[in-house]
Amino acid sequence: MDALILLGSFIALILIGMPVAYALGLSALIGAWWIEIPADALMIQIAGGVNKFSLLAIPFFVLAGAIMAEGGMSRRLVAFAGVLVGFVRGGLSLVNIVASTFFGAISGSSVADTASVGSVLIPEMERAGYPRDFSTAVTVSGSVQALLTPPSHNSVLYSLAAGGTVSIASLFMAGIMPGLLLSAVMMGLCMIFARKRNYPKGEVIPLRKALKIAADALWGMMALVIILGGILSGVFTATESAAIAVLWSFFVTMFIYRDYKWRDLPKLMHRAARTISIVMILIGFAASFGYILTLMEIPMKITTAFLTLSDNRYVILMCINVMLLLLGTVMDMAPLILILTPILLPVIVGVGVDPVHFGMIMLVNLGIGLITPPVGAVLFVGAAVGKVTIEATVKALLPFYVALFLVLMLVTYIPAISLWLPSVVL
């Protein structure tokens, strides 16, 4: 009955159109009333949920990503990707994937990746003879890797939702191989389409011009070196690296590239502050919701239910994959991470799955949800940038869903893809 009151009220509030963050807070209040917990206890949990030093990484990475997205960095990364792979058949589709790899590894945001890379490459691909819906599908699906590779905001959220038991550095390292695997699979699919549909080849860029493009893009790429190099060398923490990423991206944008005007900075800061405030409200209310979940012993009951279903880890992982894929299509990624991690973590630990490995499984699953209707935020952004209908984009995405599902299965059932690099580096 406890679970019915808490989860039922949350689902009912979502169905009537209440924002997820407020639905979490209000359903936690209803649950607290039901089990006779004073509201003061919830207020303490909300305050404690956002009063964590590690959470500073989120606003800093959001701000750094916003500066990079609007400061001309994406255009230079696209040009650099063109130097590397633009000369082969279907080269512009490969450029799209490689540019998403570079930009995602700097911004950590799929939405920023889609908006920035898409605004540059979708019109360019159309001019070269690619269908606009295919160009949009490549952009949208390629941006999923930004959720995996460092500095992924969602890895920080997962670490928080896991109660700090999983280090952010381990998650950053664990995301590199799955991200590169996703990129390689997407590029392979694009090459198949290029041969089948006879997409055009690009031109080989002369060496002198290629070196100039590479040197121009190097300033942006240094952000990744600073972030990962600082963390791995122990010079600074993941949170401190986020602050340094802001300083570096600001320096490169305003003093090296100088494409962005000083008068536009207040608007950029305002947009970043709005995004950050939404995330922080969500985190605070999710902390109170998780507190009531724990008091009602719902995670333990769900663990028992899963283990009653089967004690085979592969079967349980498949069941969790199906659940995450379905939920990811109807809810946004951040609230699902905050809600489901405390519930599912005891289950996967109970069957011997490493929490770092499970973090990558969750991110891939929910990343697919972000590009799947009816509530795919990245899908909507991609369709808007590409000026294509949602229906046409989804139809073009069908082969990419198959490729993403293949990556999900490989990440799920081959733990070494996620765990090898952390074990070697850390």
Short mmCIF file of C-alpha atoms in Angstrom, two decimals:
data_model
loop_
_atom_site.label_atom_id
_atom_site.label_comp_id
_atom_site.label_asym_id
_atom_site.label_seq_id
_atom_site.Cartn_x
_atom_site.Cartn_y
_atom_site.Cartn_z
CA MET A 1 0.00 0.00 0.00
CA ASP A 2 2.91 2.36 0.76
CA ALA A 3 4.32 1.91 -2.75
CA LEU A 4 0.89 2.44 -4.28
CA ILE A 5 0.45 5.75 -2.45
CA LEU A 6 3.93 7.09 -3.29
CA LEU A 7 4.35 5.84 -6.86
CA GLY A 8 0.67 6.15 -7.69
CA SER A 9 0.56 9.80 -6.67
CA PHE A 10 3.74 10.49 -8.66
CA ILE A 11 2.33 8.86 -11.83
CA ALA A 12 -1.01 10.64 -11.38
CA LEU A 13 0.70 14.02 -11.08
CA ILE A 14 2.77 13.33 -14.20
CA LEU A 15 -0.35 12.34 -16.13
CA ILE A 16 -2.14 15.61 -15.32
CA GLY A 17 0.83 17.53 -16.73
CA MET A 18 2.75 18.60 -13.63
CA PRO A 19 6.52 19.11 -14.21
CA VAL A 20 8.54 16.09 -13.07
CA ALA A 21 10.49 17.99 -10.40
CA TYR A 22 7.36 19.26 -8.68
CA ALA A 23 5.63 15.88 -9.06
CA LEU A 24 8.55 14.31 -7.21
CA GLY A 25 8.34 16.83 -4.36
CA LEU A 26 4.58 16.68 -3.97
CA SER A 27 4.39 12.88 -4.14
CA ALA A 28 7.16 12.72 -1.51
CA LEU A 29 5.03 15.02 0.68
CA ILE A 30 1.99 12.76 0.17
CA GLY A 31 4.10 9.72 1.03
CA ALA A 32 5.45 11.42 4.14
CA TRP A 33 1.90 12.25 5.24
CA TRP A 34 0.87 8.62 4.65
CA ILE A 35 3.60 7.15 6.84
CA GLU A 36 3.35 10.03 9.33
CA ILE A 37 6.75 11.61 8.74
CA PRO A 38 6.90 15.35 9.60
CA ALA A 39 7.35 17.76 6.71
CA ASP A 40 10.44 19.16 8.45
CA ALA A 41 12.24 15.90 7.70
CA LEU A 42 11.54 16.35 3.99
CA MET A 43 12.85 19.91 4.07
CA ILE A 44 16.09 18.66 5.62
CA GLN A 45 16.43 16.05 2.84
CA ILE A 46 15.78 18.63 0.11
CA ALA A 47 18.41 20.98 1.55
CA GLY A 48 20.87 18.13 2.08
CA GLY A 49 20.28 16.86 -1.47
CA VAL A 50 21.66 20.01 -3.03
CA ASN A 51 24.22 20.83 -0.34
CA LYS A 52 27.02 18.73 -1.83
CA PHE A 53 30.36 19.99 -3.10
CA SER A 54 30.41 17.46 -5.94
CA LEU A 55 27.22 18.99 -7.35
CA LEU A 56 29.15 22.11 -8.33
CA ALA A 57 30.44 20.12 -11.29
CA ILE A 58 27.00 20.25 -12.92
CA PRO A 59 26.55 24.05 -13.18
CA PHE A 60 30.17 24.48 -14.24
CA PHE A 61 29.95 21.85 -16.98
CA VAL A 62 26.60 23.26 -18.15
CA LEU A 63 28.11 26.75 -18.40
CA ALA A 64 31.25 25.48 -20.13
CA GLY A 65 29.12 23.57 -22.65
CA ALA A 66 26.99 26.66 -23.33
CA ILE A 67 30.06 28.81 -23.97
CA MET A 68 31.57 26.18 -26.27
CA ALA A 69 28.31 25.65 -28.17
CA GLU A 70 27.82 29.34 -28.95
CA GLY A 71 31.42 30.48 -29.22
CA GLY A 72 32.40 29.01 -32.58
CA MET A 73 34.01 25.84 -31.23
CA SER A 74 31.52 23.50 -32.93
CA ARG A 75 32.23 24.99 -36.37
CA ARG A 76 35.97 24.45 -35.94
CA LEU A 77 35.52 20.89 -34.69
CA VAL A 78 33.34 20.13 -37.72
CA ALA A 79 36.10 21.47 -39.99
CA PHE A 80 38.69 19.33 -38.18
CA ALA A 81 36.50 16.23 -38.52
CA GLY A 82 36.27 16.99 -42.24
CA VAL A 83 40.06 16.83 -42.46
CA LEU A 84 40.06 13.36 -40.87
CA VAL A 85 37.19 11.57 -42.65
CA GLY A 86 35.51 13.99 -45.06
CA PHE A 87 37.25 12.68 -48.17
CA VAL A 88 35.69 9.15 -48.20
CA ARG A 89 32.33 8.22 -49.74
CA GLY A 90 29.60 9.46 -47.47
CA GLY A 91 32.26 11.57 -45.81
CA LEU A 92 29.92 14.28 -44.50
CA SER A 93 27.89 11.72 -42.53
CA LEU A 94 31.14 10.46 -40.99
CA VAL A 95 32.18 14.05 -40.30
CA ASN A 96 28.90 14.45 -38.43
CA ILE A 97 29.65 11.45 -36.17
CA VAL A 98 33.28 12.43 -35.56
CA ALA A 99 32.34 16.04 -34.84
CA SER A 100 29.74 14.79 -32.33
CA THR A 101 32.46 12.67 -30.72
CA PHE A 102 34.75 15.67 -30.34
CA PHE A 103 32.09 18.13 -29.22
CA GLY A 104 30.37 15.64 -26.89
CA ALA A 105 33.70 14.93 -25.23
CA ILE A 106 34.01 18.65 -24.48
CA SER A 107 30.43 19.70 -23.66
CA GLY A 108 29.02 16.50 -22.10
CA SER A 109 25.54 17.39 -23.40
CA SER A 110 23.54 15.65 -26.13
CA VAL A 111 21.23 18.63 -26.58
CA ALA A 112 24.18 21.02 -27.05
CA ASP A 113 25.82 18.49 -29.37
CA THR A 114 22.72 18.15 -31.56
CA ALA A 115 22.04 21.88 -31.72
CA SER A 116 25.63 22.90 -32.42
CA VAL A 117 26.76 20.20 -34.84
CA GLY A 118 23.34 19.98 -36.49
CA SER A 119 23.08 23.70 -37.22
CA VAL A 120 26.40 23.51 -39.09
CA LEU A 121 26.21 20.12 -40.80
CA ILE A 122 22.55 19.41 -41.63
CA PRO A 123 22.33 22.26 -44.20
CA GLU A 124 25.79 21.35 -45.51
CA MET A 125 24.80 17.69 -45.95
CA GLU A 126 21.60 18.69 -47.75
CA ARG A 127 23.56 20.89 -50.17
CA ALA A 128 25.84 17.92 -50.90
CA GLY A 129 22.89 15.69 -51.82
CA TYR A 130 22.01 13.92 -48.56
CA PRO A 131 18.31 13.72 -47.62
CA ARG A 132 17.49 16.15 -44.81
CA ASP A 133 15.77 13.46 -42.72
CA PHE A 134 18.83 11.19 -42.96
CA SER A 135 21.14 14.09 -42.02
CA THR A 136 18.97 14.83 -38.99
CA ALA A 137 18.91 11.16 -37.97
CA VAL A 138 22.72 10.95 -38.12
CA THR A 139 23.04 14.10 -35.99
CA VAL A 140 20.52 12.96 -33.38
CA SER A 141 21.82 9.40 -33.01
CA GLY A 142 25.46 10.50 -32.97
CA SER A 143 24.83 12.85 -30.07
CA VAL A 144 23.99 9.95 -27.71
CA GLN A 145 27.71 9.39 -27.16
CA ALA A 146 27.92 12.77 -25.37
CA LEU A 147 26.03 11.11 -22.50
CA LEU A 148 28.78 8.52 -22.10
CA THR A 149 32.09 10.26 -22.70
CA PRO A 150 33.52 12.65 -20.12
CA PRO A 151 32.56 15.22 -18.98
CA SER A 152 29.03 13.74 -18.97
CA HIS A 153 26.67 15.63 -16.64
CA ASN A 154 24.64 12.46 -16.28
CA SER A 155 27.61 10.52 -14.90
CA VAL A 156 27.78 13.13 -12.14
CA LEU A 157 24.06 12.66 -11.47
CA TYR A 158 24.47 8.87 -11.35
CA SER A 159 27.32 9.19 -8.85
CA LEU A 160 25.12 11.45 -6.72
CA ALA A 161 22.12 9.10 -6.97
CA ALA A 162 24.34 6.18 -5.97
CA GLY A 163 25.04 7.99 -2.70
CA GLY A 164 28.59 8.89 -3.67
CA THR A 165 29.66 5.22 -3.61
CA VAL A 166 30.71 5.41 -7.29
CA SER A 167 33.44 7.91 -8.09
CA ILE A 168 32.91 10.41 -10.89
CA ALA A 169 36.44 9.74 -12.19
CA SER A 170 35.64 6.01 -12.57
CA LEU A 171 32.45 6.82 -14.48
CA PHE A 172 34.28 9.27 -16.73
CA MET A 173 36.87 6.63 -17.59
CA ALA A 174 34.22 3.92 -17.98
CA GLY A 175 32.33 5.99 -20.56
CA ILE A 176 35.20 6.39 -23.02
CA MET A 177 35.16 2.89 -24.56
CA PRO A 178 31.35 2.62 -24.86
CA GLY A 179 31.31 6.11 -26.41
CA LEU A 180 33.97 5.17 -28.97
CA LEU A 181 32.17 1.88 -29.66
CA LEU A 182 28.95 3.76 -30.34
CA SER A 183 30.80 6.13 -32.65
CA ALA A 184 32.41 3.25 -34.56
CA VAL A 185 29.10 1.40 -35.02
CA MET A 186 27.38 4.58 -36.23
CA MET A 187 30.19 5.28 -38.69
CA GLY A 188 29.98 1.73 -40.00
CA LEU A 189 26.25 2.12 -40.58
CA CYS A 190 26.78 5.46 -42.35
CA MET A 191 29.37 3.87 -44.65
CA ILE A 192 26.91 1.10 -45.56
CA PHE A 193 24.28 3.70 -46.44
CA ALA A 194 26.85 5.70 -48.42
CA ARG A 195 27.70 2.72 -50.63
CA LYS A 196 24.09 1.61 -50.99
CA ARG A 197 22.74 5.08 -51.85
CA ASN A 198 25.87 6.35 -53.62
CA TYR A 199 26.37 9.39 -51.40
CA PRO A 200 29.10 11.77 -52.62
CA LYS A 201 32.75 11.79 -51.68
CA GLY A 202 34.34 14.87 -50.20
CA GLU A 203 37.52 16.52 -51.38
CA VAL A 204 40.93 15.88 -49.88
CA ILE A 205 41.97 19.02 -48.03
CA PRO A 206 45.49 20.27 -48.92
CA LEU A 207 48.09 19.71 -46.23
CA ARG A 208 48.73 23.38 -45.47
CA LYS A 209 45.02 24.12 -45.05
CA ALA A 210 44.52 20.93 -43.02
CA LEU A 211 47.27 21.94 -40.60
CA LYS A 212 45.70 25.38 -40.19
CA ILE A 213 42.28 23.82 -39.45
CA ALA A 214 43.84 21.39 -36.96
CA ALA A 215 45.70 24.19 -35.19
CA ASP A 216 42.50 26.24 -34.98
CA ALA A 217 40.54 23.32 -33.50
CA LEU A 218 43.32 22.40 -31.07
CA TRP A 219 42.38 25.23 -28.71
CA GLY A 220 38.97 23.68 -28.19
CA MET A 221 40.29 20.13 -27.97
CA MET A 222 42.61 21.23 -25.18
CA ALA A 223 39.55 21.45 -22.92
CA LEU A 224 39.30 17.65 -22.95
CA VAL A 225 43.01 17.30 -22.24
CA ILE A 226 42.73 19.71 -19.30
CA ILE A 227 39.67 17.96 -17.84
CA LEU A 228 40.88 14.38 -18.13
CA GLY A 229 44.57 15.13 -17.63
CA GLY A 230 43.90 17.08 -14.45
CA ILE A 231 41.66 14.39 -12.98
CA LEU A 232 43.91 11.45 -13.85
CA SER A 233 47.06 13.19 -12.67
CA GLY A 234 45.41 14.10 -9.38
CA VAL A 235 46.04 17.82 -9.87
CA PHE A 236 42.35 18.56 -9.33
CA THR A 237 39.04 16.79 -8.72
CA ALA A 238 36.21 16.33 -11.23
CA THR A 239 34.43 19.31 -9.68
CA GLU A 240 37.50 21.52 -9.89
CA SER A 241 38.05 20.39 -13.47
CA ALA A 242 34.57 21.68 -14.34
CA ALA A 243 35.46 25.14 -13.02
CA ILE A 244 38.71 25.13 -14.98
CA ALA A 245 36.79 24.03 -18.10
CA VAL A 246 34.65 27.17 -17.76
CA LEU A 247 37.71 29.39 -17.50
CA TRP A 248 39.39 27.72 -20.46
CA SER A 249 36.30 27.80 -22.69
CA PHE A 250 35.74 31.48 -21.81
CA PHE A 251 39.38 32.33 -22.58
CA VAL A 252 39.36 30.47 -25.92
CA THR A 253 35.97 31.88 -26.98
CA MET A 254 36.53 35.51 -26.05
CA PHE A 255 40.28 35.96 -26.60
CA ILE A 256 41.36 33.32 -29.16
CA TYR A 257 38.37 32.73 -31.46
CA ARG A 258 36.68 36.07 -30.72
CA ASP A 259 33.51 35.05 -32.58
CA TYR A 260 31.25 35.80 -29.61
CA LYS A 261 30.30 39.33 -28.62
CA TRP A 262 30.70 40.55 -25.05
CA ARG A 263 27.20 42.06 -25.07
CA ASP A 264 25.71 38.57 -25.62
CA LEU A 265 27.31 37.10 -22.50
CA PRO A 266 24.50 38.14 -20.07
CA LYS A 267 21.93 36.30 -22.21
CA LEU A 268 24.13 33.20 -22.28
CA MET A 269 24.55 33.33 -18.50
CA HIS A 270 20.80 33.73 -18.06
CA ARG A 271 20.06 30.65 -20.20
CA ALA A 272 22.67 28.61 -18.34
CA ALA A 273 21.27 29.75 -14.96
CA ARG A 274 17.76 28.68 -15.97
CA THR A 275 19.00 25.23 -16.96
CA ILE A 276 21.01 24.86 -13.76
CA SER A 277 18.11 25.97 -11.55
CA ILE A 278 15.82 23.34 -13.10
CA VAL A 279 18.42 20.62 -12.49
CA MET A 280 19.04 21.68 -8.89
CA ILE A 281 15.32 21.80 -8.06
CA LEU A 282 15.00 18.33 -9.54
CA ILE A 283 17.93 17.03 -7.45
CA GLY A 284 16.53 18.47 -4.22
CA PHE A 285 13.03 17.03 -4.69
CA ALA A 286 14.50 13.69 -5.89
CA ALA A 287 16.44 13.49 -2.61
CA SER A 288 13.21 13.80 -0.61
CA PHE A 289 11.50 11.25 -2.86
CA GLY A 290 14.39 8.82 -2.38
CA TYR A 291 14.21 9.34 1.38
CA ILE A 292 10.56 8.28 1.45
CA LEU A 293 11.34 5.35 -0.85
CA THR A 294 13.94 4.13 1.64
CA LEU A 295 11.63 4.53 4.64
CA MET A 296 8.97 2.51 2.84
CA GLU A 297 11.61 -0.18 2.01
CA ILE A 298 10.56 -0.10 -1.65
CA PRO A 299 14.10 -0.74 -3.03
CA MET A 300 14.38 -3.86 -0.87
CA LYS A 301 10.95 -5.09 -2.03
CA ILE A 302 11.85 -4.53 -5.68
CA THR A 303 15.15 -6.36 -5.17
CA THR A 304 13.30 -9.31 -3.68
CA ALA A 305 10.83 -9.27 -6.59
CA PHE A 306 13.61 -9.34 -9.18
CA LEU A 307 15.48 -12.13 -7.40
CA THR A 308 12.23 -14.10 -7.15
CA LEU A 309 11.81 -13.72 -10.89
CA SER A 310 15.30 -15.10 -11.55
CA ASP A 311 18.71 -15.33 -9.93
CA ASN A 312 20.47 -15.23 -13.31
CA ARG A 313 22.22 -11.89 -13.74
CA TYR A 314 21.81 -11.95 -17.53
CA VAL A 315 18.05 -12.42 -17.29
CA ILE A 316 17.77 -9.67 -14.67
CA LEU A 317 19.88 -7.30 -16.76
CA MET A 318 17.65 -7.94 -19.77
CA CYS A 319 14.54 -7.24 -17.69
CA ILE A 320 16.10 -4.01 -16.40
CA ASN A 321 17.09 -3.04 -19.96
CA VAL A 322 13.51 -3.46 -21.16
CA MET A 323 12.20 -1.44 -18.22
CA LEU A 324 14.72 1.37 -18.74
CA LEU A 325 14.06 1.52 -22.50
CA LEU A 326 10.31 1.83 -21.92
CA LEU A 327 10.62 4.40 -19.14
CA GLY A 328 13.18 6.38 -21.14
CA THR A 329 10.61 7.00 -23.87
CA VAL A 330 8.13 8.67 -21.48
CA MET A 331 10.39 10.51 -19.00
CA ASP A 332 13.49 12.66 -19.21
CA MET A 333 16.89 11.23 -18.37
CA ALA A 334 17.90 13.19 -15.26
CA PRO A 335 14.82 12.39 -13.13
CA LEU A 336 14.98 8.72 -14.13
CA ILE A 337 18.61 8.50 -13.01
CA LEU A 338 17.78 10.13 -9.69
CA ILE A 339 14.67 8.00 -9.11
CA LEU A 340 15.77 4.60 -10.39
CA THR A 341 19.41 4.41 -9.26
CA PRO A 342 18.62 4.00 -5.53
CA ILE A 343 15.96 1.42 -6.45
CA LEU A 344 17.97 -0.67 -8.92
CA LEU A 345 21.44 -0.44 -7.39
CA PRO A 346 20.71 -3.04 -4.66
CA VAL A 347 19.33 -5.35 -7.35
CA ILE A 348 22.37 -5.26 -9.59
CA VAL A 349 24.83 -5.42 -6.67
CA GLY A 350 22.91 -8.44 -5.39
CA VAL A 351 23.55 -10.33 -8.65
CA GLY A 352 27.21 -9.33 -8.83
CA VAL A 353 27.14 -6.48 -11.38
CA ASP A 354 29.66 -3.69 -10.84
CA PRO A 355 27.93 -0.32 -10.12
CA VAL A 356 30.25 1.45 -12.59
CA HIS A 357 29.26 -1.03 -15.30
CA PHE A 358 25.59 -0.57 -14.46
CA GLY A 359 26.02 3.19 -14.76
CA MET A 360 27.04 2.76 -18.40
CA ILE A 361 24.12 0.38 -19.02
CA MET A 362 21.72 2.96 -17.60
CA LEU A 363 23.19 5.84 -19.61
CA VAL A 364 22.97 3.94 -22.92
CA ASN A 365 19.39 2.88 -22.22
CA LEU A 366 18.18 6.33 -21.25
CA GLY A 367 20.20 7.90 -24.07
CA ILE A 368 18.15 5.85 -26.53
CA GLY A 369 15.07 7.18 -24.77
CA LEU A 370 16.19 10.76 -25.43
CA ILE A 371 15.92 10.19 -29.19
CA THR A 372 12.70 8.15 -29.05
CA PRO A 373 9.14 9.53 -29.03
CA PRO A 374 6.93 10.53 -27.33
CA VAL A 375 9.21 12.46 -24.91
CA GLY A 376 12.59 12.45 -26.66
CA ALA A 377 14.12 15.82 -25.87
CA VAL A 378 17.11 15.37 -28.19
CA LEU A 379 14.82 14.07 -30.95
CA PHE A 380 12.72 17.26 -30.74
CA VAL A 381 15.81 19.49 -30.80
CA GLY A 382 17.21 17.62 -33.81
CA ALA A 383 13.93 17.82 -35.72
CA ALA A 384 13.69 21.56 -34.97
CA VAL A 385 17.29 22.23 -36.04
CA GLY A 386 16.92 20.08 -39.16
CA LYS A 387 13.46 21.52 -39.95
CA VAL A 388 12.10 18.00 -40.41
CA THR A 389 8.91 16.52 -38.97
CA ILE A 390 9.18 14.16 -35.99
CA GLU A 391 7.60 11.37 -38.07
CA ALA A 392 10.18 11.69 -40.87
CA THR A 393 13.05 11.83 -38.39
CA VAL A 394 11.85 8.72 -36.53
CA LYS A 395 11.45 6.82 -39.81
CA ALA A 396 15.02 7.73 -40.79
CA LEU A 397 16.21 6.74 -37.30
CA LEU A 398 14.94 3.14 -37.49
CA PRO A 399 18.26 1.61 -38.68
CA PHE A 400 20.11 3.70 -36.07
CA TYR A 401 17.87 2.31 -33.31
CA VAL A 402 19.03 -1.17 -34.36
CA ALA A 403 22.68 -0.07 -34.15
CA LEU A 404 22.11 1.55 -30.74
CA PHE A 405 20.45 -1.62 -29.47
CA LEU A 406 23.49 -3.61 -30.63
CA VAL A 407 25.76 -1.25 -28.68
CA LEU A 408 23.48 -1.61 -25.64
CA MET A 409 23.74 -5.41 -25.75
CA LEU A 410 27.53 -5.29 -26.09
CA VAL A 411 27.86 -2.83 -23.18
CA THR A 412 25.44 -4.89 -21.06
CA TYR A 413 26.95 -8.32 -21.55
CA ILE A 414 30.64 -7.49 -22.01
CA PRO A 415 31.59 -5.69 -18.77
CA ALA A 416 35.19 -5.20 -19.92
CA ILE A 417 34.03 -2.54 -22.41
CA SER A 418 33.16 -0.33 -19.45
CA LEU A 419 35.53 -1.61 -16.75
CA TRP A 420 38.83 -2.20 -18.56
CA LEU A 421 39.91 1.43 -18.84
CA PRO A 422 39.10 2.38 -15.20
CA SER A 423 40.97 -0.70 -14.01
CA VAL A 424 44.06 0.26 -16.03
CA VAL A 425 44.07 4.02 -15.48
CA LEU A 426 42.73 4.26 -11.94
#
